[in-house]
Amino acid sequence: MNQKLVAVVDYGMGNLRSVAKAAEHVAPTNTRIIVTHNPEEIESADAIIFPGQGAAKACMNALFETGMIHPIQKSAQEKPFLGICMGLQVLMSHSTENEGVACLDIIKGDVKQFELNAHPSLKVPHMGWNQIQQTQEHPLWHNIPQNSRFYFVHSYYVQPKEQSIIAGTTTHGITFPTVLSHKNLFAIQAHPEKSADHGLQLFQNFLQWNG
Amino acid sequence: MSLAKRIIPCLDVDNGRVVKGVQFVNIRDAGNPVEVAKRYDEQGADEITFLDITATAHDRNTTVQMVEEVASQVFIPLTVGGGIRTVEDIRTMLNAGADKVAINSAAIFNPAFVQEACDTFGSQCIVVAIDAKKVSTEGEPNRWEIFTHGGRKETGIDAIEWAQKMESLGAGEILLTSMDRDGTKSGFDLKLTRAISDAINIPVIASGGVGELDHLCQGITEGHAEAVLAASIFHFGQHTVQEAKEAMQAKGIEVRL
């Protein structure tokens, strides 16, 4: 059986180790997980995990400096691609973070900050375990019950132009999209690498998915 | 449907072992950190916090190894505190598998460090730990100040103003410990917890004084905390995290079960 190569994109941001460790924990024996910032390895990988933490601007700068913008845009069109947290947000066209940042424009739409003035008791960042309502069927939801809790940490959320790509929503004062899915691409605002059994199941589903 | 309130077991670690003292003396051994962390994960803990209580160079390496070992087996958020003084200290802990670090005295000696840490790694992984003690006497309006060195050294800094300042510097969360209550099993200082939670917009983790399950519930309902931290009621088998969550749910608090 051929070996499947899964690349975790390393652009110097965020805790890649926990993403790689969680994926390794559930990876089938023919699957090899690598953490890389080499554009050629990204292009040759069979599937991509695109994690991220921190600020949008720093993230885009790091992607630019490591020469990874083009390989990411290309991969997102053609092979199983899992975006996580900031790795969801920078797929969008534009973020209002850091006084406005142009993002990868792989998914049309914006990234906006929580404005919860109407809910003074709610805290930002949205930090902790919240439910994801699955709004479409998807192979990555296999064995993950409806309204399962995942671990979130973020102050911004995505607003895609096309409502049909929303695969999951979450409520924190407002109800907002937390999972987007389009063809070979699946991107989630929560951190599956920190979401115990449901998160591990999501990685397992992704590693078995052919996009 | 909304965000669950979190239960965070806290492991005080000394040279690679979990310990628990009463007001920082009478330290009792409570086990191997990896085993303890796995047990709490299985019981449904929402996060785990490690506080490195002795920080010689040798012990630091032991802590880094321990974090690495825990992070490869436990897939929930891990926070590490104790002796975090430089950007390099933070990087070492994050690379070992920690998701957040708790900064305590270094924030007091150099508040700009909090901002530097948040700018470098993002607010999501910077927790500022505040050790507060009541300084007002009976009849006076409540006032709490920040103390360092395990509650022995006063700083004269007002606790509420300090929490607001830490929020403005970018901290993602406040870990608030009442030094009056820590280790006493008499419950959180609810007035302190509420005063700070209501004064800032970032989440507050209540800590110090949990002796029974009802104290955890009070931290949320009366203290307005987003998360509650406890050590000894879990370490010595008095209660499981699962029991704590069931008690909270029975009080109408949203939890992850």
GROMACS .gro file of C-alpha atoms in nm:
model
  468
    1MET     CA    1   0.000   0.000   0.000
    2ASN     CA    2   0.131   0.346  -0.085
    3GLN     CA    3   0.229   0.575   0.194
    4LYS     CA    4   0.011   0.880   0.246
    5LEU     CA    5   0.198   1.198   0.332
    6VAL     CA    6   0.018   1.462   0.538
    7ALA     CA    7   0.189   1.800   0.579
    8VAL     CA    8   0.124   2.022   0.881
    9VAL     CA    9   0.210   2.372   0.757
   10ASP     CA   10   0.472   2.541   0.977
   11TYR     CA   11   0.503   2.915   0.934
   12GLY     CA   12   0.636   2.984   1.283
   13MET     CA   13   0.300   3.056   1.444
   14GLY     CA   14   0.103   2.861   1.695
   15ASN     CA   15   0.143   2.527   1.858
   16LEU     CA   16   0.207   2.294   1.568
   17ARG     CA   17   0.336   2.021   1.791
   18SER     CA   18  -0.001   1.956   1.948
   19VAL     CA   19  -0.165   1.944   1.605
   20ALA     CA   20   0.095   1.697   1.476
   21LYS     CA   21   0.078   1.490   1.797
   22ALA     CA   22  -0.300   1.463   1.784
   23ALA     CA   23  -0.294   1.363   1.415
   24GLU     CA   24  -0.016   1.109   1.481
   25HIS     CA   25  -0.218   0.964   1.769
   26VAL     CA   26  -0.494   0.854   1.529
   27ALA     CA   27  -0.301   0.815   1.201
   28PRO     CA   28  -0.332   0.482   1.014
   29THR     CA   29   0.001   0.295   0.978
   30ASN     CA   30   0.042   0.394   0.611
   31THR     CA   31   0.014   0.764   0.694
   32ARG     CA   32   0.313   0.982   0.771
   33ILE     CA   33   0.265   1.323   0.933
   34ILE     CA   34   0.534   1.584   0.871
   35VAL     CA   35   0.565   1.939   1.001
   36THR     CA   36   0.713   2.153   0.726
   37HIS     CA   37   0.773   2.503   0.592
   38ASN     CA   38   0.914   2.376   0.265
   39PRO     CA   39   0.688   2.484  -0.028
   40GLU     CA   40   0.791   2.176  -0.229
   41GLU     CA   41   0.687   1.941   0.050
   42ILE     CA   42   0.353   2.121   0.072
   43GLU     CA   43   0.304   2.073  -0.302
   44SER     CA   44   0.398   1.705  -0.295
   45ALA     CA   45   0.193   1.615   0.016
   46ASP     CA   46  -0.129   1.415  -0.025
   47ALA     CA   47  -0.318   1.619   0.233
   48ILE     CA   48  -0.262   1.946   0.419
   49ILE     CA   49  -0.331   2.051   0.776
   50PHE     CA   50  -0.313   2.428   0.810
   51PRO     CA   51  -0.315   2.531   1.178
   52GLY     CA   52  -0.265   2.875   1.322
   53GLN     CA   53  -0.280   3.100   1.622
   54GLY     CA   54  -0.212   3.463   1.693
   55ALA     CA   55  -0.288   3.767   1.482
   56ALA     CA   56  -0.398   3.774   1.116
   57LYS     CA   57  -0.134   4.021   1.006
   58ALA     CA   58   0.157   3.830   1.163
   59CYS     CA   59   0.016   3.513   1.010
   60MET     CA   60  -0.003   3.659   0.658
   61ASN     CA   61   0.347   3.809   0.694
   62ALA     CA   62   0.486   3.473   0.804
   63LEU     CA   63   0.320   3.296   0.510
   64PHE     CA   64   0.467   3.555   0.273
   65GLU     CA   65   0.817   3.532   0.420
   66THR     CA   66   0.824   3.154   0.401
   67GLY     CA   67   0.707   3.156   0.038
   68MET     CA   68   0.401   2.956   0.132
   69ILE     CA   69   0.117   3.168  -0.004
   70HIS     CA   70   0.109   3.011  -0.349
   71PRO     CA   71   0.150   2.645  -0.234
   72ILE     CA   72  -0.130   2.696   0.021
   73GLN     CA   73  -0.365   2.853  -0.236
   74LYS     CA   74  -0.288   2.572  -0.481
   75SER     CA   75  -0.331   2.293  -0.223
   76ALA     CA   76  -0.660   2.437  -0.104
   77GLN     CA   77  -0.797   2.385  -0.457
   78GLU     CA   78  -0.681   2.030  -0.516
   79LYS     CA   79  -0.628   1.803  -0.213
   80PRO     CA   80  -0.780   1.728   0.128
   81PHE     CA   81  -0.720   2.046   0.325
   82LEU     CA   82  -0.798   2.104   0.693
   83GLY     CA   83  -0.780   2.462   0.823
   84ILE     CA   84  -0.777   2.515   1.200
   85CYS     CA   85  -0.853   2.841   1.389
   86MET     CA   86  -0.635   3.112   1.225
   87GLY     CA   87  -0.596   2.853   0.948
   88LEU     CA   88  -0.967   2.907   0.881
   89GLN     CA   89  -0.965   3.286   0.916
   90VAL     CA   90  -0.680   3.359   0.673
   91LEU     CA   91  -0.855   3.156   0.401
   92MET     CA   92  -1.102   3.443   0.375
   93SER     CA   93  -1.066   3.754   0.155
   94HIS     CA   94  -1.014   4.009   0.428
   95SER     CA   95  -0.988   4.047   0.806
   96THR     CA   96  -1.072   4.356   1.009
   97GLU     CA   97  -0.796   4.258   1.259
   98ASN     CA   98  -0.489   4.488   1.287
   99GLU     CA   99  -0.674   4.775   1.109
  100GLY     CA  100  -0.748   4.555   0.809
  101VAL     CA  101  -0.548   4.271   0.652
  102ALA     CA  102  -0.580   4.121   0.303
  103CYS     CA  103  -0.596   3.743   0.345
  104LEU     CA  104  -0.559   3.443   0.109
  105ASP     CA  105  -0.895   3.500  -0.065
  106ILE     CA  106  -0.953   3.126  -0.107
  107ILE     CA  107  -1.304   3.170   0.038
  108LYS     CA  108  -1.494   3.491  -0.039
  109GLY     CA  109  -1.591   3.677   0.275
  110ASP     CA  110  -1.464   3.862   0.580
  111VAL     CA  111  -1.333   3.808   0.931
  112LYS     CA  112  -1.496   4.025   1.196
  113GLN     CA  113  -1.445   4.093   1.564
  114PHE     CA  114  -1.704   3.991   1.823
  115GLU     CA  115  -1.917   4.285   1.927
  116LEU     CA  116  -2.109   4.166   2.228
  117ASN     CA  117  -2.221   4.496   2.375
  118ALA     CA  118  -2.571   4.355   2.395
  119HIS     CA  119  -2.436   4.073   2.616
  120PRO     CA  120  -2.223   4.236   2.889
  121SER     CA  121  -2.179   3.911   3.080
  122LEU     CA  122  -2.019   3.733   2.783
  123LYS     CA  123  -1.642   3.734   2.762
  124VAL     CA  124  -1.411   3.787   2.465
  125PRO     CA  125  -1.195   3.594   2.373
  126HIS     CA  126  -1.457   3.325   2.321
  127MET     CA  127  -1.254   3.075   2.522
  128GLY     CA  128  -1.355   2.726   2.624
  129TRP     CA  129  -1.579   2.436   2.523
  130ASN     CA  130  -1.876   2.527   2.306
  131GLN     CA  131  -2.111   2.329   2.085
  132ILE     CA  132  -2.093   2.301   1.709
  133GLN     CA  133  -2.426   2.257   1.539
  134GLN     CA  134  -2.360   2.056   1.223
  135THR     CA  135  -2.556   2.233   0.951
  136GLN     CA  136  -2.468   1.989   0.671
  137GLU     CA  137  -2.369   1.627   0.647
  138HIS     CA  138  -2.001   1.575   0.586
  139PRO     CA  139  -1.758   1.279   0.602
  140LEU     CA  140  -1.558   1.470   0.866
  141TRP     CA  141  -1.857   1.461   1.101
  142HIS     CA  142  -1.852   1.079   1.101
  143ASN     CA  143  -1.898   0.949   1.460
  144ILE     CA  144  -1.918   1.302   1.601
  145PRO     CA  145  -2.263   1.361   1.751
  146GLN     CA  146  -2.467   1.670   1.667
  147ASN     CA  147  -2.391   1.961   1.905
  148SER     CA  148  -2.067   1.809   2.036
  149ARG     CA  149  -1.843   2.044   2.231
  150PHE     CA  150  -1.508   2.157   2.094
  151TYR     CA  151  -1.242   2.382   2.247
  152PHE     CA  152  -1.234   2.739   2.111
  153VAL     CA  153  -1.006   3.040   2.165
  154HIS     CA  154  -1.068   3.338   1.939
  155SER     CA  155  -1.188   3.698   1.925
  156TYR     CA  156  -1.276   3.709   1.554
  157TYR     CA  157  -1.514   3.500   1.343
  158VAL     CA  158  -1.568   3.438   0.971
  159GLN     CA  159  -1.853   3.562   0.755
  160PRO     CA  160  -1.849   3.387   0.416
  161LYS     CA  161  -2.039   3.545   0.126
  162GLU     CA  162  -2.175   3.207   0.023
  163GLN     CA  163  -2.400   3.070   0.300
  164SER     CA  164  -2.410   2.725   0.140
  165ILE     CA  165  -2.051   2.650   0.247
  166ILE     CA  166  -2.132   2.676   0.620
  167ALA     CA  167  -2.103   2.327   0.770
  168GLY     CA  168  -2.130   2.421   1.135
  169THR     CA  169  -2.235   2.708   1.361
  170THR     CA  170  -2.180   2.803   1.725
  171THR     CA  171  -2.355   3.044   1.959
  172HIS     CA  172  -2.184   3.292   2.191
  173GLY     CA  173  -2.428   3.580   2.221
  174ILE     CA  174  -2.464   3.565   1.843
  175THR     CA  175  -2.474   3.254   1.624
  176PHE     CA  176  -2.178   3.251   1.386
  177PRO     CA  177  -2.019   3.010   1.133
  178THR     CA  178  -1.749   2.792   1.289
  179VAL     CA  179  -1.702   2.536   1.014
  180LEU     CA  180  -1.679   2.598   0.639
  181SER     CA  181  -1.663   2.324   0.382
  182HIS     CA  182  -1.623   2.340   0.006
  183LYS     CA  183  -1.519   2.042  -0.207
  184ASN     CA  184  -1.177   1.926  -0.076
  185LEU     CA  185  -1.158   2.196   0.188
  186PHE     CA  186  -1.280   2.179   0.548
  187ALA     CA  187  -1.194   2.452   0.795
  188ILE     CA  188  -1.288   2.481   1.160
  189GLN     CA  189  -1.262   2.766   1.411
  190ALA     CA  190  -1.222   2.530   1.710
  191HIS     CA  191  -0.905   2.341   1.802
  192PRO     CA  192  -0.963   1.970   1.734
  193GLU     CA  193  -0.612   1.899   1.870
  194LYS     CA  194  -0.738   2.018   2.209
  195SER     CA  195  -1.092   1.885   2.192
  196ALA     CA  196  -1.037   1.540   2.346
  197ASP     CA  197  -1.221   1.248   2.182
  198HIS     CA  198  -1.433   1.446   1.932
  199GLY     CA  199  -1.125   1.632   1.813
  200LEU     CA  200  -0.928   1.310   1.768
  201GLN     CA  201  -1.223   1.164   1.576
  202LEU     CA  202  -1.219   1.465   1.343
  203PHE     CA  203  -0.848   1.408   1.269
  204GLN     CA  204  -0.914   1.040   1.211
  205ASN     CA  205  -1.196   1.127   0.968
  206PHE     CA  206  -0.976   1.377   0.788
  207LEU     CA  207  -0.689   1.130   0.747
  208GLN     CA  208  -0.928   0.885   0.583
  209TRP     CA  209  -1.093   1.143   0.360
  210ASN     CA  210  -1.012   1.171  -0.009
  211GLY     CA  211  -1.157   1.519  -0.045
  212MET     CA  212  -2.646   2.612   2.369
  213SER     CA  213  -2.359   2.816   2.493
  214LEU     CA  214  -2.009   2.815   2.627
  215ALA     CA  215  -1.956   2.568   2.911
  216LYS     CA  216  -1.806   2.681   3.241
  217ARG     CA  217  -1.474   2.507   3.285
  218ILE     CA  218  -1.328   2.291   3.562
  219ILE     CA  219  -0.950   2.301   3.575
  220PRO     CA  220  -0.760   2.065   3.806
  221CYS     CA  221  -0.433   2.225   3.911
  222LEU     CA  222  -0.115   2.027   3.962
  223ASP     CA  223   0.156   2.189   4.172
  224VAL     CA  224   0.475   2.029   4.051
  225ASP     CA  225   0.800   2.006   4.244
  226ASN     CA  226   1.092   1.834   4.075
  227GLY     CA  227   0.867   1.623   3.856
  228ARG     CA  228   0.612   1.522   4.123
  229VAL     CA  229   0.264   1.654   4.196
  230VAL     CA  230   0.252   1.807   4.545
  231LYS     CA  231  -0.002   2.007   4.740
  232GLY     CA  232   0.066   2.229   5.037
  233VAL     CA  233  -0.161   2.411   5.278
  234GLN     CA  234  -0.079   2.779   5.231
  235PHE     CA  235   0.248   2.671   5.074
  236VAL     CA  236   0.374   2.464   5.369
  237ASN     CA  237   0.316   2.098   5.468
  238ILE     CA  238   0.368   1.976   5.115
  239ARG     CA  239   0.212   1.633   5.049
  240ASP     CA  240   0.304   1.407   4.760
  241ALA     CA  241   0.011   1.349   4.521
  242GLY     CA  242   0.163   1.143   4.242
  243ASN     CA  243   0.318   1.120   3.897
  244PRO     CA  244   0.206   1.420   3.685
  245VAL     CA  245   0.145   1.219   3.367
  246GLU     CA  246  -0.069   0.964   3.551
  247VAL     CA  247  -0.260   1.237   3.735
  248ALA     CA  248  -0.317   1.437   3.413
  249LYS     CA  249  -0.444   1.128   3.230
  250ARG     CA  250  -0.681   1.049   3.514
  251TYR     CA  251  -0.827   1.401   3.504
  252ASP     CA  252  -0.859   1.390   3.125
  253GLU     CA  253  -1.054   1.064   3.155
  254GLN     CA  254  -1.277   1.221   3.421
  255GLY     CA  255  -1.363   1.504   3.179
  256ALA     CA  256  -1.139   1.788   3.297
  257ASP     CA  257  -1.174   2.086   3.061
  258GLU     CA  258  -0.809   2.190   3.094
  259ILE     CA  259  -0.514   2.112   3.317
  260THR     CA  260  -0.283   2.365   3.481
  261PHE     CA  261   0.068   2.285   3.603
  262LEU     CA  262   0.235   2.521   3.847
  263ASP     CA  263   0.606   2.463   3.883
  264ILE     CA  264   0.663   2.560   4.246
  265THR     CA  265   1.038   2.522   4.259
  266ALA     CA  266   1.229   2.646   3.963
  267THR     CA  267   1.597   2.558   3.974
  268ALA     CA  268   1.754   2.504   3.632
  269HIS     CA  269   1.754   2.128   3.683
  270ASP     CA  270   1.388   2.120   3.783
  271ARG     CA  271   1.294   2.330   3.480
  272ASN     CA  272   1.426   2.065   3.247
  273THR     CA  273   1.229   1.806   3.440
  274THR     CA  274   0.918   2.020   3.393
  275VAL     CA  275   0.975   2.058   3.019
  276GLN     CA  276   1.010   1.680   2.983
  277MET     CA  277   0.697   1.628   3.189
  278VAL     CA  278   0.496   1.873   2.972
  279GLU     CA  279   0.619   1.691   2.660
  280GLU     CA  280   0.511   1.358   2.800
  281VAL     CA  281   0.169   1.484   2.911
  282ALA     CA  282   0.105   1.666   2.580
  283SER     CA  283   0.157   1.350   2.376
  284GLN     CA  284  -0.106   1.164   2.577
  285VAL     CA  285  -0.360   1.422   2.686
  286PHE     CA  286  -0.551   1.618   2.419
  287ILE     CA  287  -0.702   1.902   2.618
  288PRO     CA  288  -0.551   2.247   2.683
  289LEU     CA  289  -0.248   2.257   2.912
  290THR     CA  290  -0.129   2.565   3.098
  291VAL     CA  291   0.213   2.588   3.260
  292GLY     CA  292   0.309   2.848   3.521
  293GLY     CA  293   0.588   2.912   3.767
  294GLY     CA  294   0.912   3.087   3.681
  295ILE     CA  295   0.800   3.216   3.338
  296ARG     CA  296   1.017   3.526   3.298
  297THR     CA  297   1.126   3.559   2.936
  298VAL     CA  298   0.995   3.513   2.582
  299GLU     CA  299   1.237   3.221   2.559
  300ASP     CA  300   1.076   3.056   2.868
  301ILE     CA  301   0.738   3.082   2.693
  302ARG     CA  302   0.869   2.945   2.367
  303THR     CA  303   1.025   2.648   2.549
  304MET     CA  304   0.696   2.561   2.720
  305LEU     CA  305   0.486   2.604   2.403
  306ASN     CA  306   0.729   2.392   2.206
  307ALA     CA  307   0.708   2.125   2.475
  308GLY     CA  308   0.332   2.110   2.416
  309ALA     CA  309   0.183   2.369   2.654
  310ASP     CA  310  -0.104   2.572   2.508
  311LYS     CA  311  -0.085   2.859   2.752
  312VAL     CA  312   0.160   2.993   3.006
  313ALA     CA  313   0.075   3.167   3.332
  314ILE     CA  314   0.288   3.473   3.409
  315ASN     CA  315   0.288   3.586   3.769
  316SER     CA  316   0.572   3.780   3.936
  317ALA     CA  317   0.744   3.868   3.606
  318ALA     CA  318   0.434   4.072   3.519
  319ILE     CA  319   0.477   4.273   3.839
  320PHE     CA  320   0.849   4.336   3.796
  321ASN     CA  321   0.808   4.418   3.427
  322PRO     CA  322   0.452   4.475   3.298
  323ALA     CA  323   0.586   4.536   2.946
  324PHE     CA  324   0.676   4.166   2.941
  325VAL     CA  325   0.304   4.080   2.928
  326GLN     CA  326   0.262   4.296   2.621
  327GLU     CA  327   0.573   4.153   2.457
  328ALA     CA  328   0.449   3.800   2.528
  329CYS     CA  329   0.103   3.872   2.381
  330ASP     CA  330   0.248   4.041   2.074
  331THR     CA  331   0.483   3.749   2.016
  332PHE     CA  332   0.255   3.453   2.082
  333GLY     CA  333  -0.099   3.595   2.082
  334SER     CA  334  -0.329   3.674   2.373
  335GLN     CA  335  -0.481   3.327   2.358
  336CYS     CA  336  -0.180   3.172   2.524
  337ILE     CA  337  -0.101   3.434   2.787
  338VAL     CA  338  -0.264   3.391   3.128
  339VAL     CA  339  -0.173   3.641   3.397
  340ALA     CA  340  -0.180   3.489   3.744
  341ILE     CA  341  -0.280   3.727   4.022
  342ASP     CA  342  -0.228   3.642   4.389
  343ALA     CA  343  -0.449   3.878   4.587
  344LYS     CA  344  -0.503   3.934   4.957
  345LYS     CA  345  -0.762   4.145   5.134
  346VAL     CA  346  -0.604   4.454   5.290
  347SER     CA  347  -0.912   4.646   5.405
  348THR     CA  348  -1.020   4.606   5.767
  349GLU     CA  349  -1.372   4.549   5.889
  350GLY     CA  350  -1.603   4.842   5.821
  351GLU     CA  351  -1.389   4.971   5.536
  352PRO     CA  352  -1.487   4.918   5.169
  353ASN     CA  353  -1.334   4.595   5.036
  354ARG     CA  354  -0.988   4.632   4.895
  355TRP     CA  355  -0.745   4.366   4.775
  356GLU     CA  356  -0.380   4.399   4.683
  357ILE     CA  357  -0.134   4.190   4.486
  358PHE     CA  358   0.114   3.982   4.687
  359THR     CA  359   0.420   3.797   4.564
  360HIS     CA  360   0.641   3.519   4.701
  361GLY     CA  361   0.354   3.287   4.784
  362GLY     CA  362   0.159   3.562   4.959
  363ARG     CA  363   0.440   3.680   5.186
  364LYS     CA  364   0.543   4.001   5.012
  365GLU     CA  365   0.312   4.296   4.955
  366THR     CA  366   0.334   4.517   4.647
  367GLY     CA  367   0.079   4.787   4.728
  368ILE     CA  368  -0.087   4.729   4.388
  369ASP     CA  369  -0.468   4.729   4.384
  370ALA     CA  370  -0.593   4.396   4.251
  371ILE     CA  371  -0.881   4.530   4.040
  372GLU     CA  372  -0.671   4.800   3.877
  373TRP     CA  373  -0.399   4.543   3.811
  374ALA     CA  374  -0.642   4.305   3.640
  375GLN     CA  375  -0.765   4.590   3.418
  376LYS     CA  376  -0.408   4.684   3.333
  377MET     CA  377  -0.325   4.324   3.239
  378GLU     CA  378  -0.630   4.311   3.013
  379SER     CA  379  -0.521   4.632   2.840
  380LEU     CA  380  -0.172   4.486   2.784
  381GLY     CA  381  -0.331   4.196   2.598
  382ALA     CA  382  -0.365   3.914   2.853
  383GLY     CA  383  -0.612   3.652   2.734
  384GLU     CA  384  -0.720   3.534   3.076
  385ILE     CA  385  -0.674   3.601   3.450
  386LEU     CA  386  -0.597   3.323   3.698
  387LEU     CA  387  -0.710   3.480   4.025
  388THR     CA  388  -0.596   3.323   4.353
  389SER     CA  389  -0.708   3.443   4.692
  390MET     CA  390  -0.406   3.407   4.919
  391ASP     CA  391  -0.639   3.434   5.219
  392ARG     CA  392  -0.825   3.124   5.107
  393ASP     CA  393  -0.560   2.915   4.930
  394GLY     CA  394  -0.531   2.576   5.099
  395THR     CA  395  -0.798   2.654   5.361
  396LYS     CA  396  -1.085   2.453   5.201
  397SER     CA  397  -1.326   2.728   5.308
  398GLY     CA  398  -1.433   2.832   4.955
  399PHE     CA  399  -1.327   3.104   4.709
  400ASP     CA  400  -1.315   3.468   4.814
  401LEU     CA  401  -1.636   3.531   4.618
  402LYS     CA  402  -1.637   3.908   4.665
  403LEU     CA  403  -1.288   3.931   4.522
  404THR     CA  404  -1.372   3.699   4.233
  405ARG     CA  405  -1.687   3.890   4.146
  406ALA     CA  406  -1.521   4.231   4.174
  407ILE     CA  407  -1.251   4.129   3.926
  408SER     CA  408  -1.477   3.932   3.689
  409ASP     CA  409  -1.719   4.223   3.662
  410ALA     CA  410  -1.438   4.476   3.608
  411ILE     CA  411  -1.283   4.311   3.301
  412ASN     CA  412  -1.400   4.156   2.975
  413ILE     CA  413  -1.154   3.863   2.956
  414PRO     CA  414  -1.228   3.534   3.137
  415VAL     CA  415  -1.140   3.490   3.505
  416ILE     CA  416  -1.039   3.155   3.653
  417ALA     CA  417  -1.125   3.145   4.025
  418SER     CA  418  -0.869   2.977   4.249
  419GLY     CA  419  -0.786   2.925   4.613
  420GLY     CA  420  -0.994   2.764   4.885
  421VAL     CA  421  -1.205   2.490   4.725
  422GLY     CA  422  -1.294   2.227   4.986
  423GLU     CA  423  -1.626   2.095   4.856
  424LEU     CA  424  -1.823   2.079   4.532
  425ASP     CA  425  -2.058   2.358   4.624
  426HIS     CA  426  -1.761   2.597   4.638
  427LEU     CA  427  -1.701   2.534   4.266
  428CYS     CA  428  -2.064   2.621   4.186
  429GLN     CA  429  -2.043   2.940   4.395
  430GLY     CA  430  -1.735   3.053   4.202
  431ILE     CA  431  -1.949   3.058   3.887
  432THR     CA  432  -2.288   3.172   4.017
  433GLU     CA  433  -2.174   3.421   4.281
  434GLY     CA  434  -1.817   3.493   4.174
  435HIS     CA  435  -1.907   3.531   3.802
  436ALA     CA  436  -1.596   3.332   3.706
  437GLU     CA  437  -1.576   3.157   3.367
  438ALA     CA  438  -1.371   2.871   3.509
  439VAL     CA  439  -1.288   2.723   3.848
  440LEU     CA  440  -0.957   2.574   3.950
  441ALA     CA  441  -0.900   2.326   4.231
  442ALA     CA  442  -0.634   2.084   4.343
  443SER     CA  443  -0.670   1.891   4.665
  444ILE     CA  444  -1.037   1.793   4.634
  445PHE     CA  445  -0.938   1.604   4.318
  446HIS     CA  446  -0.588   1.483   4.408
  447PHE     CA  447  -0.677   1.283   4.715
  448GLY     CA  448  -0.984   1.112   4.573
  449GLN     CA  449  -1.238   1.321   4.765
  450HIS     CA  450  -1.423   1.394   4.438
  451THR     CA  451  -1.387   1.327   4.066
  452VAL     CA  452  -1.412   1.599   3.802
  453GLN     CA  453  -1.723   1.418   3.676
  454GLU     CA  454  -1.891   1.456   4.016
  455ALA     CA  455  -1.800   1.823   4.019
  456LYS     CA  456  -1.961   1.872   3.678
  457GLU     CA  457  -2.276   1.690   3.782
  458ALA     CA  458  -2.301   1.912   4.089
  459MET     CA  459  -2.262   2.220   3.872
  460GLN     CA  460  -2.519   2.098   3.622
  461ALA     CA  461  -2.765   2.036   3.904
  462LYS     CA  462  -2.730   2.406   3.989
  463GLY     CA  463  -2.818   2.500   3.630
  464ILE     CA  464  -2.461   2.573   3.524
  465GLU     CA  465  -2.373   2.473   3.167
  466VAL     CA  466  -2.090   2.218   3.164
  467ARG     CA  467  -1.929   1.975   2.920
  468LEU     CA  468  -2.042   1.628   3.025
   0.00000   0.00000   0.00000
